Short mmCIF file of C-alpha atoms and ligand atoms in Angstrom, two decimals:
data_model
loop_
_atom_site.label_atom_id
_atom_site.label_comp_id
_atom_site.label_asym_id
_atom_site.label_seq_id
_atom_site.Cartn_x
_atom_site.Cartn_y
_atom_site.Cartn_z
CA MET A 1 -11.27 10.20 -22.87
CA SER A 2 -13.19 10.46 -26.10
CA HIS A 3 -16.98 10.51 -26.49
CA ALA A 4 -18.13 8.08 -29.16
CA ASP A 5 -21.77 8.42 -30.10
CA PRO A 6 -22.18 5.45 -32.50
CA ILE A 7 -21.03 3.07 -29.75
CA SER A 8 -23.70 4.30 -27.34
CA SER A 9 -26.41 2.47 -29.28
CA ARG A 10 -24.66 -0.90 -28.88
CA PRO A 11 -26.07 -3.41 -26.39
CA PHE A 12 -24.16 -3.90 -23.15
CA ASP A 13 -21.73 -6.80 -22.89
CA THR A 14 -21.84 -6.61 -19.12
CA ASP A 15 -23.15 -4.41 -16.30
CA VAL A 16 -19.75 -3.73 -14.71
CA LEU A 17 -16.33 -4.07 -16.33
CA ILE A 18 -13.63 -4.42 -13.66
CA VAL A 19 -10.12 -3.63 -14.87
CA GLY A 20 -7.50 -5.32 -12.67
CA ALA A 21 -7.60 -8.52 -10.63
CA GLY A 22 -5.47 -7.46 -7.67
CA PRO A 23 -6.99 -7.49 -4.17
CA ALA A 24 -9.25 -4.50 -4.89
CA GLY A 25 -10.55 -5.85 -8.22
CA LEU A 26 -11.08 -9.37 -6.89
CA THR A 27 -12.92 -8.11 -3.80
CA LEU A 28 -15.20 -5.96 -5.95
CA ALA A 29 -15.80 -8.85 -8.35
CA THR A 30 -16.69 -11.22 -5.50
CA ALA A 31 -18.94 -8.70 -3.75
CA LEU A 32 -20.82 -8.00 -7.00
CA ALA A 33 -21.04 -11.71 -7.86
CA VAL A 34 -22.57 -12.37 -4.43
CA ARG A 35 -25.23 -9.80 -5.37
CA GLY A 36 -25.83 -11.54 -8.69
CA VAL A 37 -24.54 -8.61 -10.77
CA ASP A 38 -23.30 -9.41 -14.28
CA ILE A 39 -19.60 -8.52 -14.39
CA MET A 40 -16.54 -8.94 -16.55
CA VAL A 41 -13.04 -8.87 -15.06
CA ILE A 42 -9.89 -8.39 -17.13
CA ASP A 43 -6.23 -8.31 -16.15
CA ARG A 44 -3.23 -7.59 -18.32
CA GLN A 45 -1.05 -10.26 -16.62
CA SER A 46 -1.41 -13.80 -17.93
CA GLU A 47 -1.47 -15.03 -14.33
CA GLY A 48 -1.78 -13.55 -10.84
CA ALA A 49 1.33 -12.38 -8.97
CA ASN A 50 2.66 -14.95 -6.51
CA THR A 51 4.79 -12.66 -4.38
CA SER A 52 4.25 -11.78 -0.75
CA ARG A 53 3.88 -7.93 -0.88
CA ALA A 54 1.21 -6.62 1.57
CA ALA A 55 1.23 -9.08 4.47
CA VAL A 56 -1.18 -7.46 6.92
CA VAL A 57 -4.96 -7.81 7.05
CA HIS A 58 -6.72 -5.75 9.70
CA ALA A 59 -9.83 -6.45 11.79
CA ARG A 60 -12.15 -4.12 9.88
CA THR A 61 -11.11 -5.70 6.58
CA LEU A 62 -11.96 -9.16 7.92
CA GLU A 63 -15.35 -7.90 9.15
CA ALA A 64 -16.09 -6.44 5.72
CA LEU A 65 -15.09 -9.71 4.01
CA GLU A 66 -17.34 -11.82 6.26
CA PRO A 67 -20.49 -11.51 4.09
CA LEU A 68 -18.41 -12.62 1.09
CA ASN A 69 -17.54 -15.85 2.91
CA VAL A 70 -13.86 -15.01 2.70
CA ALA A 71 -12.88 -13.91 6.25
CA ALA A 72 -12.86 -17.40 7.83
CA ARG A 73 -10.69 -18.72 4.99
CA LEU A 74 -8.16 -15.95 5.50
CA VAL A 75 -8.11 -16.54 9.26
CA ALA A 76 -7.53 -20.27 8.68
CA ARG A 77 -4.43 -19.53 6.58
CA GLY A 78 -3.03 -16.53 8.49
CA LEU A 79 -1.18 -15.94 11.74
CA GLN A 80 -2.80 -13.88 14.49
CA ALA A 81 -0.67 -11.14 16.05
CA PRO A 82 -2.67 -9.63 18.93
CA ARG A 83 -0.06 -7.01 19.83
CA PHE A 84 1.62 -4.10 18.07
CA THR A 85 4.45 -2.11 19.62
CA ILE A 86 6.46 0.92 18.65
CA ARG A 87 10.00 0.61 19.99
CA ASP A 88 13.29 2.44 20.08
CA ARG A 89 15.72 -0.49 20.16
CA ASP A 90 14.72 -2.52 23.28
CA ARG A 91 12.61 0.21 24.78
CA VAL A 92 8.87 -0.11 24.23
CA LEU A 93 7.49 3.37 23.51
CA VAL A 94 3.90 2.46 22.68
CA PRO A 95 2.34 -0.95 23.42
CA ILE A 96 -0.97 -1.61 21.69
CA ASP A 97 -3.14 -4.63 22.45
CA PHE A 98 -5.82 -5.52 19.95
CA GLU A 99 -7.13 -8.25 22.27
CA HIS A 100 -9.77 -6.03 23.85
CA LEU A 101 -11.17 -4.59 20.65
CA PRO A 102 -14.91 -5.25 20.23
CA THR A 103 -14.57 -7.38 17.13
CA ARG A 104 -14.48 -11.04 16.25
CA TYR A 105 -10.96 -10.45 14.96
CA PRO A 106 -9.02 -8.86 17.86
CA TYR A 107 -5.63 -9.11 16.16
CA THR A 108 -3.64 -8.25 13.06
CA LEU A 109 -3.77 -11.15 10.63
CA MET A 110 -0.43 -11.83 8.97
CA ILE A 111 -0.83 -13.46 5.56
CA SER A 112 0.93 -12.99 2.24
CA GLN A 113 -0.87 -11.01 -0.45
CA ALA A 114 -0.52 -13.92 -2.88
CA VAL A 115 -2.55 -16.15 -0.49
CA THR A 116 -5.13 -13.40 0.06
CA GLU A 117 -5.55 -12.99 -3.70
CA ASN A 118 -5.85 -16.77 -4.20
CA ILE A 119 -8.56 -17.04 -1.55
CA LEU A 120 -10.50 -14.17 -3.15
CA LEU A 121 -10.09 -15.72 -6.59
CA ASP A 122 -11.27 -19.16 -5.37
CA ARG A 123 -14.39 -17.58 -3.88
CA PHE A 124 -15.05 -15.59 -7.06
CA ARG A 125 -14.76 -18.79 -9.11
CA GLU A 126 -17.14 -20.64 -6.78
CA LEU A 127 -19.67 -17.95 -7.62
CA GLY A 128 -19.20 -18.71 -11.31
CA GLY A 129 -16.79 -15.85 -12.07
CA ARG A 130 -13.67 -15.89 -14.17
CA VAL A 131 -10.86 -13.44 -14.88
CA HIS A 132 -10.12 -12.82 -18.56
CA ARG A 133 -6.32 -12.94 -18.88
CA PRO A 134 -4.34 -11.48 -20.46
CA GLY A 135 -6.54 -8.56 -21.39
CA ALA A 136 -5.25 -5.01 -21.11
CA LEU A 137 -7.41 -1.93 -21.31
CA VAL A 138 -5.82 0.76 -23.45
CA ASP A 139 -8.66 3.28 -23.55
CA VAL A 140 -12.10 3.99 -22.19
CA CYS A 141 -14.77 6.33 -23.45
CA GLN A 142 -18.21 7.03 -22.08
CA ASP A 143 -21.59 8.44 -22.98
CA ASP A 144 -24.84 9.02 -21.12
CA THR A 145 -25.76 5.38 -20.72
CA GLY A 146 -22.50 3.49 -20.48
CA ALA A 147 -18.75 3.21 -20.99
CA THR A 148 -16.82 1.36 -23.65
CA ALA A 149 -13.33 0.01 -23.15
CA THR A 150 -10.79 -0.62 -25.87
CA LEU A 151 -8.56 -3.62 -25.17
CA ASP A 152 -5.10 -4.24 -26.59
CA ASP A 153 -6.49 -6.95 -28.90
CA GLY A 154 -8.97 -4.48 -30.40
CA ARG A 155 -12.09 -5.79 -28.62
CA GLN A 156 -14.42 -3.12 -27.26
CA PRO A 157 -16.50 -4.44 -24.37
CA ARG A 158 -19.31 -2.09 -23.39
CA ALA A 159 -20.58 -1.83 -19.81
CA ARG A 160 -22.93 0.31 -17.78
CA TYR A 161 -19.99 1.11 -15.47
CA VAL A 162 -16.22 0.63 -15.70
CA VAL A 163 -14.10 0.33 -12.55
CA GLY A 164 -10.36 1.01 -12.58
CA ALA A 165 -8.83 -1.34 -10.03
CA ASP A 166 -5.72 -1.36 -12.16
CA GLY A 167 -3.16 -0.22 -9.61
CA MET A 168 -0.94 2.78 -9.15
CA HIS A 169 -0.27 3.36 -12.87
CA SER A 170 -3.99 3.08 -13.66
CA THR A 171 -4.78 3.46 -17.35
CA VAL A 172 -8.48 3.85 -16.49
CA ARG A 173 -7.68 6.83 -14.27
CA GLU A 174 -5.37 8.39 -16.81
CA ARG A 175 -7.68 7.87 -19.83
CA SER A 176 -10.58 9.28 -17.79
CA GLY A 177 -8.63 12.46 -17.14
CA ILE A 178 -8.61 12.07 -13.36
CA GLY A 179 -5.53 13.67 -11.79
CA PHE A 180 -3.31 11.84 -9.31
CA THR A 181 -1.90 14.42 -6.95
CA GLY A 182 1.00 14.04 -4.52
CA GLY A 183 4.67 13.17 -4.58
CA SER A 184 7.29 10.57 -3.80
CA TYR A 185 9.37 9.93 -0.71
CA GLY A 186 13.12 10.44 -1.15
CA GLU A 187 14.00 7.12 0.44
CA SER A 188 13.02 3.71 -0.85
CA PHE A 189 11.67 0.67 0.94
CA VAL A 190 13.41 -2.64 1.25
CA LEU A 191 11.33 -5.69 1.91
CA ALA A 192 12.43 -9.17 2.92
CA ASP A 193 10.76 -12.32 4.20
CA VAL A 194 13.45 -14.01 6.31
CA ARG A 195 14.02 -16.87 8.67
CA LEU A 196 15.36 -15.53 11.92
CA THR A 197 15.83 -16.60 15.54
CA GLY A 198 15.96 -14.68 18.81
CA GLY A 199 15.33 -11.04 19.56
CA VAL A 200 11.66 -10.70 18.61
CA PRO A 201 8.42 -12.42 19.73
CA ARG A 202 6.23 -14.36 17.28
CA ASP A 203 2.90 -12.86 18.27
CA GLU A 204 3.75 -9.21 17.81
CA VAL A 205 4.22 -6.70 15.01
CA ILE A 206 7.04 -4.30 15.93
CA LEU A 207 7.73 -0.91 14.42
CA TYR A 208 11.24 0.21 15.36
CA PHE A 209 11.90 3.93 15.25
CA SER A 210 15.50 4.77 14.42
CA PRO A 211 17.32 7.89 13.23
CA LEU A 212 18.52 5.69 10.34
CA GLY A 213 14.95 5.00 9.26
CA LEU A 214 12.04 2.87 10.42
CA VAL A 215 12.00 -0.89 10.32
CA VAL A 216 9.02 -3.18 10.78
CA VAL A 217 9.47 -6.76 12.00
CA ALA A 218 6.37 -8.91 11.72
CA PRO A 219 5.78 -12.66 12.04
CA LEU A 220 4.49 -14.59 9.00
CA PRO A 221 2.45 -17.82 9.08
CA ASN A 222 5.20 -20.01 7.60
CA GLY A 223 7.55 -19.41 10.55
CA ALA A 224 9.27 -16.56 8.72
CA HIS A 225 9.38 -12.86 9.54
CA ARG A 226 8.63 -9.93 7.29
CA ILE A 227 11.14 -7.07 7.46
CA VAL A 228 10.27 -3.70 5.90
CA ALA A 229 12.65 -0.76 6.22
CA THR A 230 13.18 2.68 4.77
CA VAL A 231 16.65 3.10 3.27
CA ASP A 232 18.31 5.65 1.01
CA ASP A 233 19.22 3.20 -1.68
CA ALA A 234 17.66 -0.27 -1.47
CA PRO A 235 19.37 -3.23 -3.16
CA GLU A 236 17.27 -5.07 -5.73
CA HIS A 237 17.78 -8.38 -3.94
CA PRO A 238 18.54 -7.84 -0.24
CA ASP A 239 20.59 -10.76 1.15
CA ALA A 240 20.82 -12.10 4.72
CA ALA A 241 23.88 -9.99 5.54
CA TYR A 242 22.09 -6.82 4.41
CA VAL A 243 18.99 -7.54 6.52
CA GLN A 244 21.19 -8.55 9.48
CA ALA A 245 22.99 -5.20 9.31
CA LEU A 246 19.63 -3.39 9.24
CA LEU A 247 18.40 -5.21 12.34
CA ASP A 248 21.71 -4.78 14.15
CA ALA A 249 21.62 -1.03 13.55
CA ARG A 250 17.92 -0.44 14.26
CA GLY A 251 16.34 -3.49 15.91
CA PRO A 252 16.63 -5.31 19.24
CA GLN A 253 19.89 -4.83 21.13
CA SER A 254 19.95 -6.91 24.34
CA GLU A 255 19.16 -10.09 22.44
CA ALA A 256 20.02 -9.81 18.75
CA ALA A 257 17.71 -11.23 16.08
CA VAL A 258 19.81 -13.52 13.90
CA VAL A 259 18.88 -13.71 10.21
CA HIS A 260 19.47 -17.17 8.68
CA ASP A 261 18.17 -16.77 5.16
CA VAL A 262 16.06 -14.60 2.89
CA LEU A 263 13.02 -16.35 1.36
CA TRP A 264 11.91 -13.42 -0.78
CA GLY A 265 13.14 -9.88 -1.08
CA SER A 266 12.28 -6.81 -3.05
CA ARG A 267 12.52 -3.07 -3.04
CA PHE A 268 10.10 -0.39 -3.99
CA ARG A 269 9.80 3.34 -4.08
CA VAL A 270 6.84 4.77 -2.27
CA HIS A 271 4.63 7.57 -3.43
CA HIS A 272 1.93 9.42 -1.59
CA LYS A 273 -0.73 10.26 -4.12
CA LEU A 274 -4.47 10.63 -4.14
CA ALA A 275 -6.85 10.68 -7.11
CA ASP A 276 -8.53 14.06 -7.52
CA ALA A 277 -11.86 12.22 -7.77
CA TYR A 278 -13.00 8.61 -7.38
CA ARG A 279 -15.63 8.99 -10.06
CA SER A 280 -15.91 10.50 -13.49
CA GLY A 281 -19.41 9.76 -14.77
CA ARG A 282 -19.61 6.04 -15.40
CA VAL A 283 -15.98 5.37 -14.50
CA LEU A 284 -14.97 4.68 -10.90
CA LEU A 285 -11.67 3.98 -9.16
CA ALA A 286 -10.73 1.67 -6.28
CA GLY A 287 -7.52 0.57 -4.54
CA ASP A 288 -4.08 1.74 -5.60
CA ALA A 289 -5.61 3.30 -8.71
CA ALA A 290 -7.14 5.85 -6.33
CA HIS A 291 -4.47 6.17 -3.62
CA VAL A 292 -0.92 5.10 -2.83
CA HIS A 293 1.00 5.61 0.39
CA SER A 294 3.84 4.35 2.54
CA PRO A 295 3.36 0.84 3.94
CA ALA A 296 3.98 2.21 7.47
CA GLY A 297 0.89 1.16 9.40
CA GLY A 298 0.20 -1.67 6.92
CA GLN A 299 -2.88 -0.01 5.45
CA GLY A 300 -2.39 -0.05 1.64
CA MET A 301 -4.19 -3.20 0.57
CA ASN A 302 -6.71 -2.92 3.41
CA VAL A 303 -7.95 0.47 2.25
CA GLY A 304 -8.31 -0.88 -1.29
CA ILE A 305 -10.34 -3.88 -0.14
CA LEU A 306 -12.64 -1.63 1.89
CA ASP A 307 -13.02 0.69 -1.12
CA ALA A 308 -14.15 -2.33 -3.13
CA VAL A 309 -16.72 -3.46 -0.54
CA ALA A 310 -18.19 0.06 -0.39
CA LEU A 311 -18.20 0.40 -4.17
CA ALA A 312 -20.00 -2.92 -4.64
CA GLU A 313 -22.83 -1.65 -2.47
CA ALA A 314 -22.99 1.65 -4.39
CA LEU A 315 -22.90 -0.06 -7.79
CA GLY A 316 -25.58 -2.54 -6.69
CA ARG A 317 -27.89 0.39 -5.92
CA ALA A 318 -26.90 2.31 -9.05
CA LEU A 319 -27.82 -0.67 -11.23
CA ALA A 320 -31.20 -0.68 -9.49
CA GLY A 321 -31.67 2.97 -10.49
CA ASP A 322 -30.28 4.95 -7.54
CA GLU A 323 -26.96 6.55 -8.52
CA ALA A 324 -26.61 8.76 -5.41
CA GLY A 325 -24.36 6.16 -3.74
CA LEU A 326 -21.72 6.50 -6.47
CA GLU A 327 -20.99 10.11 -5.53
CA ALA A 328 -21.22 9.24 -1.82
CA TYR A 329 -18.65 6.46 -2.38
CA GLY A 330 -15.88 8.94 -3.26
CA ARG A 331 -17.01 11.37 -0.57
CA ALA A 332 -16.70 8.63 2.04
CA ARG A 333 -13.59 6.81 0.85
CA ARG A 334 -11.30 9.64 -0.32
CA PRO A 335 -10.91 11.18 3.17
CA VAL A 336 -10.00 7.72 4.52
CA ALA A 337 -7.12 7.45 2.04
CA ARG A 338 -6.05 10.99 2.94
CA GLN A 339 -5.98 10.07 6.64
CA VAL A 340 -3.91 6.97 5.90
CA ILE A 341 -1.40 9.05 3.93
CA GLU A 342 -1.18 11.49 6.84
CA LEU A 343 -0.77 8.74 9.47
CA ALA A 344 1.96 7.02 7.44
CA ASP A 345 3.69 10.40 6.97
CA ARG A 346 3.54 11.14 10.68
CA LEU A 347 4.92 7.71 11.59
CA THR A 348 7.77 8.09 9.09
CA ARG A 349 8.66 11.58 10.36
CA MET A 350 8.49 10.48 14.00
CA ALA A 351 10.54 7.37 13.27
CA THR A 352 13.39 9.34 11.79
CA ALA A 353 13.53 12.18 14.34
CA ARG A 354 16.98 13.79 14.58
CA PRO A 355 19.12 12.66 17.56
CA GLY A 356 18.45 15.91 19.47
CA LEU A 357 14.68 15.40 19.22
CA ARG A 358 14.73 11.67 19.83
CA ALA A 359 14.72 11.85 23.65
CA VAL A 360 11.84 14.36 23.57
CA ARG A 361 9.89 12.18 21.13
CA ASN A 362 10.42 9.08 23.27
CA LEU A 363 9.36 10.87 26.46
CA LEU A 364 6.28 12.28 24.77
CA LEU A 365 5.25 8.94 23.31
CA ARG A 366 5.81 7.04 26.53
CA THR A 367 3.79 9.63 28.45
CA LEU A 368 0.95 9.47 25.94
CA ALA A 369 1.12 5.67 25.88
CA ARG A 370 0.25 5.61 29.60
CA LEU A 371 -3.15 7.02 28.69
CA PRO A 372 -5.54 4.14 27.91
CA MET A 373 -7.49 6.53 25.65
CA PHE A 374 -4.41 7.16 23.45
CA ARG A 375 -3.66 3.45 23.11
CA ARG A 376 -7.30 2.68 22.38
CA GLN A 377 -7.50 5.36 19.68
CA LEU A 378 -4.39 4.05 17.98
CA ALA A 379 -5.72 0.47 18.13
CA TRP A 380 -9.03 1.59 16.61
CA ARG A 381 -7.25 3.45 13.83
CA LEU A 382 -4.71 0.75 12.96
CA SER A 383 -7.33 -2.01 12.99
CA GLY A 384 -9.57 0.12 10.78
CA LEU A 385 -12.50 -0.21 13.23
CA VAL A 386 -12.62 3.57 13.37
CA TYR A 387 -14.00 3.44 9.80
CA ARG A 388 -16.89 1.13 10.62
C1 FAD B 1 7.11 -5.13 -3.97
C2 FAD B 1 5.85 -4.61 -3.29
C3 FAD B 1 5.74 -4.68 -1.93
C4 FAD B 1 4.61 -4.19 -1.28
N1 FAD B 1 4.57 -4.29 0.07
C5 FAD B 1 3.51 -3.81 0.72
C6 FAD B 1 3.42 -3.89 2.13
O1 FAD B 1 4.32 -4.39 2.79
N2 FAD B 1 2.31 -3.40 2.74
C7 FAD B 1 1.29 -2.82 2.01
O2 FAD B 1 0.29 -2.39 2.60
N3 FAD B 1 1.35 -2.74 0.68
C8 FAD B 1 2.43 -3.21 0.02
N4 FAD B 1 2.48 -3.12 -1.33
C9 FAD B 1 1.35 -2.47 -2.01
C10 FAD B 1 0.22 -3.46 -2.23
O3 FAD B 1 0.73 -4.58 -2.90
C11 FAD B 1 -0.88 -2.73 -2.97
O4 FAD B 1 -1.42 -1.73 -2.12
C12 FAD B 1 -2.01 -3.64 -3.44
O5 FAD B 1 -1.55 -4.65 -4.30
C13 FAD B 1 -3.05 -2.80 -4.20
O6 FAD B 1 -4.06 -3.61 -4.71
P1 FAD B 1 -4.88 -3.17 -6.00
O7 FAD B 1 -5.80 -4.31 -6.27
O8 FAD B 1 -5.43 -1.82 -5.81
O9 FAD B 1 -3.82 -3.03 -7.17
P2 FAD B 1 -2.74 -4.07 -7.72
O10 FAD B 1 -2.44 -5.13 -6.76
O11 FAD B 1 -1.63 -3.23 -8.26
O12 FAD B 1 -3.50 -4.77 -8.93
C14 FAD B 1 -3.74 -4.10 -10.15
C15 FAD B 1 -4.00 -5.15 -11.22
O13 FAD B 1 -4.39 -4.46 -12.40
C16 FAD B 1 -3.75 -5.06 -13.50
N5 FAD B 1 -3.67 -4.02 -14.55
C17 FAD B 1 -2.92 -2.90 -14.53
N6 FAD B 1 -3.15 -2.18 -15.63
C18 FAD B 1 -4.05 -2.84 -16.38
C19 FAD B 1 -4.70 -2.59 -17.62
N7 FAD B 1 -4.44 -1.48 -18.32
N8 FAD B 1 -5.58 -3.49 -18.09
C20 FAD B 1 -5.85 -4.63 -17.38
N9 FAD B 1 -5.28 -4.91 -16.18
C21 FAD B 1 -4.40 -4.03 -15.68
C22 FAD B 1 -2.41 -5.52 -13.00
O14 FAD B 1 -1.91 -6.59 -13.78
C23 FAD B 1 -2.76 -5.96 -11.57
O15 FAD B 1 -3.08 -7.34 -11.49
C24 FAD B 1 3.58 -3.60 -2.02
C25 FAD B 1 3.67 -3.54 -3.40
C26 FAD B 1 4.79 -4.03 -4.04
C27 FAD B 1 4.88 -3.96 -5.54
#
């Protein structure tokens, strides 16, 4: 990042420039708009993505979105799954009920990321906001009073603060010299939204442990199911036969789940990386720009949305003259991302235990699962309520 003195005397175009209109950027934009903060949002894509991707919204995320007038809209469009189980084929190792959690949202809400983003965008527009598309940031520099972006069309909007909500390959992070430390998993993830019958209930998210890799089967609001699995070499477009073979090898046994068709499928490689800092002066990071991890546990997008809610509060105070919250933001949110990376790692390692260790793992988990305290702790962690 360069320091450009002549620019520092220019008037501000906006208080906060948000780079990226994914779930993190849109949440931040909405939360700042609710506070009446002057913001500018840019995104390099000419329109928002319409694919399913992250399909899980947890209780804590819904609580945090309540003041933005977004939670009820999500609930109206989503499907409530009050139960989560870890299984080894037909055997339930860990049953977790969210029903008794002390929240207004005692369930996992299943809803496609495209719908979540549309609901956030609608709310942002109601508040008078708009996303400038396509507009890609190519550089950012800062001085004592503000930060100036350079866009691909040569414009140079100047803001008091710039937020990188620009995803895993964040240009804001890179141009600000913030490291992104971690690695990649050897295996890749295959993802498919399918129509299926039999084998699995419609009110439950199931994580199957298998020596071949983990597979998640979760109901979606449109009558479909989301399948996510770790595989060595994922096909670009998984077909019904491929997903059927996955479920036959790792999923329910006594009553098979029969896959009829694939509505949407994709593959992706998963990294586990954490930004070395969430702040560099007047530049801040949120969402995948700050952390990426395995989708095991369904936390990715949720952590990013909660980053954004916390950052909006900190930026609101900073604009009123108290910058202490900006440093506290990273101190509070970075350990959460680290814990999510560790939990996802643990789940992946446990899921793929070698055959010799599998019986021991199952016995241990079933013993632990008899303890109400263990089940409660897991429910609090997965729902995000532990981070209240
Ligand atoms: C195929 C796929 C499947 C996934 N499945 C799951 C899942 O099952 N569960 C789960 O938890 N997560 C999943 N994820 C991850 C999840 O989608 C992300 O965690 C989530 O989208 C992160 O939100 P974000 O707002 O931080 O970043 P993003 O959604 O990545 O949004 C970043 C935005 O920034 C914009 N942008 C990037 N660079 C620039 C720039 N230089 N200038 C301007 N704009 C820029 C991009 O166009 C984009 O709109 C999946 C991701 C993919 C790709």
